[in-house]
PDB file of C-alpha atoms in Angstrom:
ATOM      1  CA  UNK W   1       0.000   0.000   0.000  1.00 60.00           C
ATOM      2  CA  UNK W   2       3.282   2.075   0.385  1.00 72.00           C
ATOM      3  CA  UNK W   3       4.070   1.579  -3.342  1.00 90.00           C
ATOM      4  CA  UNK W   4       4.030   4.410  -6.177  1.00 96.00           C
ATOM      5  CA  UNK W   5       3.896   3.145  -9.491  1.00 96.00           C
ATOM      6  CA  UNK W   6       5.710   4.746 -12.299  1.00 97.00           C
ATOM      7  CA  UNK W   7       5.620   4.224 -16.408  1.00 96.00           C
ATOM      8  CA  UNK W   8       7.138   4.284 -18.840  1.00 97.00           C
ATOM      9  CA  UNK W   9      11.019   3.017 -17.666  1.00 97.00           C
ATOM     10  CA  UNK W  10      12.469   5.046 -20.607  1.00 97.00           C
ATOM     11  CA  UNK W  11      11.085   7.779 -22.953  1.00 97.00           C
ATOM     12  CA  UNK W  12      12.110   9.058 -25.962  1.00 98.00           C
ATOM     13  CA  UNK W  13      11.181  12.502 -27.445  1.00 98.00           C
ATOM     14  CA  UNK W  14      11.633  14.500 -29.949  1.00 98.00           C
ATOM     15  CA  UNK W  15      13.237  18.524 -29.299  1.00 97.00           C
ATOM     16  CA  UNK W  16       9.828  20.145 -29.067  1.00 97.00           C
ATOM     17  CA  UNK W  17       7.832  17.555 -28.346  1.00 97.00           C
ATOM     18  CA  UNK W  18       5.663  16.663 -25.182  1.00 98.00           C
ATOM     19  CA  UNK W  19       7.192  13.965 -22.403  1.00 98.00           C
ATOM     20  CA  UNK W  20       4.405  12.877 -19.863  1.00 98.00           C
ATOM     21  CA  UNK W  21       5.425  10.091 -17.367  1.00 98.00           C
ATOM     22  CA  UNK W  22       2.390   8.591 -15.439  1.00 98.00           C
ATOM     23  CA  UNK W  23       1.889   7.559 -11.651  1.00 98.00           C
ATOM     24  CA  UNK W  24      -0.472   5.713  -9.821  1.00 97.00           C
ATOM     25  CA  UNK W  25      -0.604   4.999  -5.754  1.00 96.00           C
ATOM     26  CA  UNK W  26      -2.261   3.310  -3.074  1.00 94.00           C
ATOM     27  CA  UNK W  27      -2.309   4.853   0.725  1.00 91.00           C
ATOM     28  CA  UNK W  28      -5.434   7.657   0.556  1.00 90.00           C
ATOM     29  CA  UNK W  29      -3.662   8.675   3.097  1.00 88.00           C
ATOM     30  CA  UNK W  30      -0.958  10.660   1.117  1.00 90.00           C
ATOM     31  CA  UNK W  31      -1.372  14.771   0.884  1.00 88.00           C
ATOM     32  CA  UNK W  32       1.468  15.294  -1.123  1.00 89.00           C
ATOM     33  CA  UNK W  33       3.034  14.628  -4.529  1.00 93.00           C
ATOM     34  CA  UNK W  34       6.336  16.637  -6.021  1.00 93.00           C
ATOM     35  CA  UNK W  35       7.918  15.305  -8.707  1.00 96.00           C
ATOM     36  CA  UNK W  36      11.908  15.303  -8.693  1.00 96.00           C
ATOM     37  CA  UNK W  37      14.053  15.484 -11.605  1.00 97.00           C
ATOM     38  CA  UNK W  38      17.683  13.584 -11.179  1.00 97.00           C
ATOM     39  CA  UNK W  39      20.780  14.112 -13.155  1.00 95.00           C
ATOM     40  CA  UNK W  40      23.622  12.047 -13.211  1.00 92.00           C
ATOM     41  CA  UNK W  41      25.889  12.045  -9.982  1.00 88.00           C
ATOM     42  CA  UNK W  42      23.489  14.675  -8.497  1.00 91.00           C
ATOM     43  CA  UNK W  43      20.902  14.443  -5.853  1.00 93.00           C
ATOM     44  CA  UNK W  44      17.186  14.423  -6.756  1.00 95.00           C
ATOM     45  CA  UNK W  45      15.986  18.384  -6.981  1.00 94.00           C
ATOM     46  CA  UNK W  46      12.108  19.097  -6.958  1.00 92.00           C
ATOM     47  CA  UNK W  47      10.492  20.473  -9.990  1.00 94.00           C
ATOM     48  CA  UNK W  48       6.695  20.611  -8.973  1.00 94.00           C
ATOM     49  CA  UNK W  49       4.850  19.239  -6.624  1.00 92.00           C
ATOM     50  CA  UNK W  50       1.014  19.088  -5.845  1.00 92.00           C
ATOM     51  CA  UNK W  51      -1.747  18.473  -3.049  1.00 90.00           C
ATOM     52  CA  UNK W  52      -4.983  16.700  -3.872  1.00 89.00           C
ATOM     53  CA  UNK W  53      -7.216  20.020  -3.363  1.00 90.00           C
ATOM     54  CA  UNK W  54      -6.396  20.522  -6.690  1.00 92.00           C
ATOM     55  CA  UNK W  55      -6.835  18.740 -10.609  1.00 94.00           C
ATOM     56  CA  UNK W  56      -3.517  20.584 -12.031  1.00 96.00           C
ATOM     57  CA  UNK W  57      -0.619  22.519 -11.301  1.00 96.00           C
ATOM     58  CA  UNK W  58       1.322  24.498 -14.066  1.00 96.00           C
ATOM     59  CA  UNK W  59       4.583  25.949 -13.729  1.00 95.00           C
ATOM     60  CA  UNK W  60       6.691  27.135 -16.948  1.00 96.00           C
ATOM     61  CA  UNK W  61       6.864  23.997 -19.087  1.00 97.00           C
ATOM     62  CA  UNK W  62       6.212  21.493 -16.333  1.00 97.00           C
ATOM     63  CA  UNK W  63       2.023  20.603 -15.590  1.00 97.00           C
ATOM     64  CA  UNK W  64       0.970  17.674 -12.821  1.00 96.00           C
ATOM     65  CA  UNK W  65      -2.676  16.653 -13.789  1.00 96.00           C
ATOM     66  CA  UNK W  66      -3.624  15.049 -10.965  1.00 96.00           C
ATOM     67  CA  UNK W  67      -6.986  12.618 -10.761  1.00 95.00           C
ATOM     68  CA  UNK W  68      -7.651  11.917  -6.973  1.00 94.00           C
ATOM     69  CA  UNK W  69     -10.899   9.167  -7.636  1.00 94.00           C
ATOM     70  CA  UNK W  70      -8.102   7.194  -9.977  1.00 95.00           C
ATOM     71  CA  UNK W  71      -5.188   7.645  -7.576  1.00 96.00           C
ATOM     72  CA  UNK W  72      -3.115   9.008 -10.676  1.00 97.00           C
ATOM     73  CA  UNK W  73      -0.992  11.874 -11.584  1.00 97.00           C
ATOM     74  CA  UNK W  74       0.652  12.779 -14.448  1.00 98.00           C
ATOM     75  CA  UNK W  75       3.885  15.022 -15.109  1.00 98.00           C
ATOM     76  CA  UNK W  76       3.836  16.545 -18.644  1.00 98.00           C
ATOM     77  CA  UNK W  77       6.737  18.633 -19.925  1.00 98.00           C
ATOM     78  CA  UNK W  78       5.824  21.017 -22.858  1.00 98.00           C
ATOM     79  CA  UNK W  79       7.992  21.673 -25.592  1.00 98.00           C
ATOM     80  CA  UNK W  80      10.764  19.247 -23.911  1.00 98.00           C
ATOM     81  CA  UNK W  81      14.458  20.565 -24.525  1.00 97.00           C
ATOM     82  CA  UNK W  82      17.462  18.568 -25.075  1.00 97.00           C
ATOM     83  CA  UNK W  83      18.541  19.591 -21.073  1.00 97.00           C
ATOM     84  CA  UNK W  84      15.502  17.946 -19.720  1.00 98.00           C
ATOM     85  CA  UNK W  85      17.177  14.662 -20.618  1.00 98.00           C
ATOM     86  CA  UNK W  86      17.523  13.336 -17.017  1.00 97.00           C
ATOM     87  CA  UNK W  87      15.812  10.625 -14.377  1.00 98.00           C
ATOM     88  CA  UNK W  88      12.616  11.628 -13.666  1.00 98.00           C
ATOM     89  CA  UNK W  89      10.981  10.466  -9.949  1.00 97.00           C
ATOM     90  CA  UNK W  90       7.355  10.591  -8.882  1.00 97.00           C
ATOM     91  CA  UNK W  91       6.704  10.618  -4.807  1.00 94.00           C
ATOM     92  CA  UNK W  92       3.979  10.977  -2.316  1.00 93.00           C
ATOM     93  CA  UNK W  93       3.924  11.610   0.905  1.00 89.00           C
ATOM     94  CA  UNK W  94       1.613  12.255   4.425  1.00 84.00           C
ATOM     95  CA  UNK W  95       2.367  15.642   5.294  1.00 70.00           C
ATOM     96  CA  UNK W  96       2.837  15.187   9.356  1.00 60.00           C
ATOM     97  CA  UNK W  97       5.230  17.053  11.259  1.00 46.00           C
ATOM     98  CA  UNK W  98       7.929  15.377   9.022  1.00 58.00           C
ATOM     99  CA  UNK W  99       7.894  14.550   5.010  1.00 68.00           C
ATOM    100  CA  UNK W 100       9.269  11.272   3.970  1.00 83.00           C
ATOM    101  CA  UNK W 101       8.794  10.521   0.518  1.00 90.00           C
ATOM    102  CA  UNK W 102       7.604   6.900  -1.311  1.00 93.00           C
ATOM    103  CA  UNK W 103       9.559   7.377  -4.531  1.00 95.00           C
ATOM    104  CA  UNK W 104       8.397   5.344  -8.089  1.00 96.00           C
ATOM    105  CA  UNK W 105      10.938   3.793  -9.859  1.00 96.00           C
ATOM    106  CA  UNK W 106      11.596   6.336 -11.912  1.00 97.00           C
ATOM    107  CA  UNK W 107      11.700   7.374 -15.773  1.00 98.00           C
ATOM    108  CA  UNK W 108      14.504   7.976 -17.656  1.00 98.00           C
ATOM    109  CA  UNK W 109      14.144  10.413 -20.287  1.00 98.00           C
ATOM    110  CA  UNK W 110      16.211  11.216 -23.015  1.00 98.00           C
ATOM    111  CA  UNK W 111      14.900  14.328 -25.293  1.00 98.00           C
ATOM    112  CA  UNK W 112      16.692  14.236 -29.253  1.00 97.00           C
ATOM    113  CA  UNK W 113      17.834  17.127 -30.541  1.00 93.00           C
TER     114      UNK W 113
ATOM    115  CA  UNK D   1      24.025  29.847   0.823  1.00 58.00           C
ATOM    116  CA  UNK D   2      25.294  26.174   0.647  1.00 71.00           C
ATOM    117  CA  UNK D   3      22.676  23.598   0.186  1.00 92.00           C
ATOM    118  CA  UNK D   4      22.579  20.174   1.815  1.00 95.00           C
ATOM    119  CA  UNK D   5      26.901  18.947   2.113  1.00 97.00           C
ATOM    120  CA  UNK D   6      27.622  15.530   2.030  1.00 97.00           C
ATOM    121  CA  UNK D   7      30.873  13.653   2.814  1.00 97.00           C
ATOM    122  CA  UNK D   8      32.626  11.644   1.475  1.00 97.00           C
ATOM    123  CA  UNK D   9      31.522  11.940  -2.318  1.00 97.00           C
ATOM    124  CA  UNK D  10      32.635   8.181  -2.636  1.00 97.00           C
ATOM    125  CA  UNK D  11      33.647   5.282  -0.572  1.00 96.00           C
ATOM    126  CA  UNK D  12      34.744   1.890  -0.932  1.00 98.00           C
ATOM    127  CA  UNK D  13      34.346  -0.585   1.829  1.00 98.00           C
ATOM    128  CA  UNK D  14      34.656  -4.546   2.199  1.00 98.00           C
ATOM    129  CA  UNK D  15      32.041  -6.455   3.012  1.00 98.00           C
ATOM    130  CA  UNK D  16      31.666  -6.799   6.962  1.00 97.00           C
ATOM    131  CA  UNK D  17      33.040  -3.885   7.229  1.00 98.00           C
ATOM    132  CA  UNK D  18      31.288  -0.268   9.407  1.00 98.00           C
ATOM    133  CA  UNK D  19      31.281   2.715   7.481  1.00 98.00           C
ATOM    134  CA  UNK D  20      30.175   6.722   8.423  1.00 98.00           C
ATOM    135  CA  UNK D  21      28.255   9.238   6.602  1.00 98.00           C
ATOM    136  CA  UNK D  22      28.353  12.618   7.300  1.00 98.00           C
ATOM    137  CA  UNK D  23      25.910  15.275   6.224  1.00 98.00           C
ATOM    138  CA  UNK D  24      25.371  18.928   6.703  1.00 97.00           C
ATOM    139  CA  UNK D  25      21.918  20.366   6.804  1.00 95.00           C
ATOM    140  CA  UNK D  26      21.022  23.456   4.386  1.00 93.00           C
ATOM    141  CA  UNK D  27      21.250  26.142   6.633  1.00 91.00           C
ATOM    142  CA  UNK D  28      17.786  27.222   8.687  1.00 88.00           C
ATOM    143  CA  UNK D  29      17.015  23.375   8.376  1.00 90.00           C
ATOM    144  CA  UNK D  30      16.437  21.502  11.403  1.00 91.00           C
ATOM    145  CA  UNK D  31      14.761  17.962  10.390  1.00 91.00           C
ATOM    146  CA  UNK D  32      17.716  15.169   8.083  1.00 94.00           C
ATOM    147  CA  UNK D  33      16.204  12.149   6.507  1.00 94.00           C
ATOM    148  CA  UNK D  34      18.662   9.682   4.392  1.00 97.00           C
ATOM    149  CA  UNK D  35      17.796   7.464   1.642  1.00 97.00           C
ATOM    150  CA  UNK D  36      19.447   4.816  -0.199  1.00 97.00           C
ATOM    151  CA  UNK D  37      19.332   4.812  -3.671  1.00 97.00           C
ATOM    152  CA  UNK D  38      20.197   1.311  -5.459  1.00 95.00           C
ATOM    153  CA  UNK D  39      21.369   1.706  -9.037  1.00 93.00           C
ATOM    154  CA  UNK D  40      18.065   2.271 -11.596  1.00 91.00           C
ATOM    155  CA  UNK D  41      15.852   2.574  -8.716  1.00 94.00           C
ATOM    156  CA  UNK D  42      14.198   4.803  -6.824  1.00 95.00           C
ATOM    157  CA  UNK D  43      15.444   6.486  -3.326  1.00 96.00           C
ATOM    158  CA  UNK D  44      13.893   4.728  -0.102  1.00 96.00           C
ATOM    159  CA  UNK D  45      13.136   6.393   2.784  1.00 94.00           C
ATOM    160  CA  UNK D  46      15.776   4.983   6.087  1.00 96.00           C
ATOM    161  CA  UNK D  47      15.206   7.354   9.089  1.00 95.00           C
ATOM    162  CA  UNK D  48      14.290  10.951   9.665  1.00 93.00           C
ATOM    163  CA  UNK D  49      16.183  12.299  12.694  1.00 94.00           C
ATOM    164  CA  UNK D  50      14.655  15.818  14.466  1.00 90.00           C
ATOM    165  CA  UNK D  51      15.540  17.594  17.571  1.00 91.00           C
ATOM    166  CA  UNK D  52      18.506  14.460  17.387  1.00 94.00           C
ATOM    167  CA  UNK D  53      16.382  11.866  17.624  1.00 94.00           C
ATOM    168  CA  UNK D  54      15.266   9.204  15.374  1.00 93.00           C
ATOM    169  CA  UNK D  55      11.231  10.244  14.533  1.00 88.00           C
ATOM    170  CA  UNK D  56      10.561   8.245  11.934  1.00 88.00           C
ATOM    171  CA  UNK D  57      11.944   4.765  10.317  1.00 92.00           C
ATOM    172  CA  UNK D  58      11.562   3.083   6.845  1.00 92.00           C
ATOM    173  CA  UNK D  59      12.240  -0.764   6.586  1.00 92.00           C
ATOM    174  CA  UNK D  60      15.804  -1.514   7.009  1.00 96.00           C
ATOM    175  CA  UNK D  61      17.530  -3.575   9.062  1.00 96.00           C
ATOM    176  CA  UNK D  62      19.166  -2.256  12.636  1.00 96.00           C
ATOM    177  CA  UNK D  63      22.506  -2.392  10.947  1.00 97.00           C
ATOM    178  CA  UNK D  64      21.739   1.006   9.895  1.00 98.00           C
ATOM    179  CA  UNK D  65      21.846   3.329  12.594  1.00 97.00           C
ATOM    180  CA  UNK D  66      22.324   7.402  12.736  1.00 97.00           C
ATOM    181  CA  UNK D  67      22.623  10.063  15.290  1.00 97.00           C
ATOM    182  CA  UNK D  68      21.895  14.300  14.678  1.00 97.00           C
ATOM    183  CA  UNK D  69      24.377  16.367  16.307  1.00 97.00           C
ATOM    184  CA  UNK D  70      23.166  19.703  18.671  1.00 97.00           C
ATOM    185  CA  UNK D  71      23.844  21.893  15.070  1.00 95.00           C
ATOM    186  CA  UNK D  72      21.482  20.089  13.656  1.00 95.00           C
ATOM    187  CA  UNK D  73      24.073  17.907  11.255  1.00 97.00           C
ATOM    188  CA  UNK D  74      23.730  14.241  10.901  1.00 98.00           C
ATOM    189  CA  UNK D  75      25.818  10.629  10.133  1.00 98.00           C
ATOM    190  CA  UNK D  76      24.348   7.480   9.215  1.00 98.00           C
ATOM    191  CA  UNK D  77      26.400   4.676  10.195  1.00 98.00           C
ATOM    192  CA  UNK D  78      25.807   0.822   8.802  1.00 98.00           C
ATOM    193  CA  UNK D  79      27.626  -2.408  10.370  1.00 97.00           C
ATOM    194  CA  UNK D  80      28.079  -5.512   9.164  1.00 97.00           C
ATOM    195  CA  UNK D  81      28.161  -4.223   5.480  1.00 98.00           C
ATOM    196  CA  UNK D  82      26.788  -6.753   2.863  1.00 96.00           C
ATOM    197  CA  UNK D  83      27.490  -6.947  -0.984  1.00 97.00           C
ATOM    198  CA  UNK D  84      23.606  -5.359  -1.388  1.00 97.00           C
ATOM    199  CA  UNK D  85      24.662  -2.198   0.846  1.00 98.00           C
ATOM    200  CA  UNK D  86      26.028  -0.706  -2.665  1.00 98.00           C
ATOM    201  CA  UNK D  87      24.008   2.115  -3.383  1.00 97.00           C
ATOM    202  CA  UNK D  88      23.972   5.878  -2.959  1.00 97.00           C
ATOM    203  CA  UNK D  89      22.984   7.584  -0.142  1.00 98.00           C
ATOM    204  CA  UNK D  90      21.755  10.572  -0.304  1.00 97.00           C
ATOM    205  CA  UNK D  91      20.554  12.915   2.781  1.00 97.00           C
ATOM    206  CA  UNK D  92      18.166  15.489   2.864  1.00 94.00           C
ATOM    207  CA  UNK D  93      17.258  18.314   5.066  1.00 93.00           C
ATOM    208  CA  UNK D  94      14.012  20.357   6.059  1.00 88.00           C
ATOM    209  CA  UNK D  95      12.272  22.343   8.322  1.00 83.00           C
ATOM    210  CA  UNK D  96      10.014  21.276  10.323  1.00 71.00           C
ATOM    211  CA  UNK D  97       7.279  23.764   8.806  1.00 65.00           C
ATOM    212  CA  UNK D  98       5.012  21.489   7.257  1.00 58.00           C
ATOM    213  CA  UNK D  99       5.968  20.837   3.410  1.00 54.00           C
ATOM    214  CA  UNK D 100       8.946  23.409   3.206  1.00 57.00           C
ATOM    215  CA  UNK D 101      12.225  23.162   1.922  1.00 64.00           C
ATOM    216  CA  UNK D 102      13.464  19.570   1.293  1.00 81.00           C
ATOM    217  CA  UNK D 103      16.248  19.423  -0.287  1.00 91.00           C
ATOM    218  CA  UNK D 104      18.629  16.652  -1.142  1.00 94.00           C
ATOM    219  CA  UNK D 105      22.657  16.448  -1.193  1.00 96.00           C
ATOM    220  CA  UNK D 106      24.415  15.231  -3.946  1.00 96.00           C
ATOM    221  CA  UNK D 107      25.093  11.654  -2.082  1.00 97.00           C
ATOM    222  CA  UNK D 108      27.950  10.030  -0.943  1.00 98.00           C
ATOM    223  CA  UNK D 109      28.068   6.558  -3.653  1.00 97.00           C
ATOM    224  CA  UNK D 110      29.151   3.495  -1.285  1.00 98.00           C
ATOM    225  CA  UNK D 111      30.464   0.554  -3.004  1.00 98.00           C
ATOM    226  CA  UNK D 112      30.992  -2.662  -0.512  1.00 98.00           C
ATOM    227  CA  UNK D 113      33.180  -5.126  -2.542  1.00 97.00           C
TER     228      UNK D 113
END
C-alpha cells in the first residue's frame, strides 16, 4: 500500500515535443506529490509538486494533472528541450510534522535534438 | 548559501566492514532524513532524525543506525556491510514547517566489494 507506481522506464522525445510520465498509488492517506528530476551524480531536486485540493498545477513547461478518484498523476513537460534529458521520480507523501517521501521507480528520459 | 553537504563523495568498503556518513543540513534546516538509492531505482526512505532523535523509520535492518548532532548535522552509520549495501545515499534536510524546503545532497556513492 506504500508503493508508487511509475511508467514508462524510458522515454524518448523528440526537441519540441511533449514527455508525460504517469503515476499511480495506493495509501489515501498521502497529501502530497512533487515530482523530482535527477541528473547524473546529483541528488534528486524538486520540480513541482502538488496536493490533492487541486486537478492541475502548471509551472513554466512542467504541468501535474492530478486525478484523486483514480489515484493518478501525471507530469507533462511542454515543448521538452534537449537539457531535460535526465531521471525523472514521482513521490507521495503524508504531510505530518515530518515529510518522507515513497519514490516510483523512476523514468529515464532522453529528449533528441 | 550552501545547500545540503555531504561527505565523502565516494567510498569503498569490504564487506563486513562499518562505514560513516556525514551530512550537513542546508542552513535554517532543522529535520535530516537519508535514503538509499540502489542503481536504476528509486530512493527509499531509512530514518528521519529531528531535535537528534530518530522520529521516523523506513524498513531496514538495525545495521543502519544514525545520530543528529546539537547543530542540527547528521551521520548514518551501517555495520556488518553486505554486498547489497552498494548504493547511494543521499541525505536530505528540512524544516520542520510542514511541506517546506526539502532538499537533497548530492550523495555520498558506497560501493561494498
Amino acid at each position: 500500500q506504500q508503493q508508487v507506481k511509475q511508467s514508462p522506464q524510458s522515454l524518448i522525445v523528440q526537441k519540441g515535443g511533449i514527455s508525460i510520465i504517469n503515476c499511480a498509488y495506493e495509501n489515501t492517506a498521502f497529501d502530497y506529490f512533487p515530482w523530482y528530476q535527477q541528473f547524473p551524480g546529483k541528488g534528486p531536486a524538486l520540480l513541482i509538486a502538488i496536493r490533492p485540493d487541486v486537478s492541475e498545477k502548471k509551472e513554466g513547461r512542467f504541468t501535474i494533472s492530478f486525478n484523486k478518484s483514480a489515484k493518478q498523476f501525471s507530469l507533462h513537460i511542454m515543448d521538452s528541450q534537449p537539457g531535460d534529458s535526465a531521471t525523472y521520480f514521482c513521490a507521495a507523501s503524508m504531510e505530518n510534522y515530518g515529510q518522507n517521501f515513497v519514490f516510483g521507480p523512476g523514468t529515464r528520459l532522453s529528449v533528441l535534438p | 548559501d550552501a545547500g545540503v553537504t555531504q561527505s565523502p563523495t565516494h567510498l569503498i568498503k569490504t564487506r563486513g566492514q562499518q562505514v560513516t556518513l556525514r551530512c550537513s543540513p542546508k542552513s535554517g534546516h532543522d529535520t535530516v532524513s537519508w535514503y538509499q538509492q540502489a542503481l536504476g531505482q528509486g530512493p527509499q526512505f531509512i530514518f528521519q532524525y529531528y531535535e537528534e532523535e530518530e522520529r521516523q523509520r523506513g524498513n531496514f535492518p538495525d545495521r543502519f543506525s544514525g545520530h543528529q548532532f546539537p547543530n542540527y548535522s547528521s551521520e548514518l552509520n551501517v555495520n556488518a556491510l553486505w554486498l547489497g549495501d552498494s548504493a547511494l545515499y543521499l541525505c536530505a534536510s528540512s524544516t520542520s514547517r510542514r511541506g517546506y524546503g526539502y532538499t537533497f545532497g548530492s550523495g555520498t556513492r558506497l560501493t561494498v566489494v
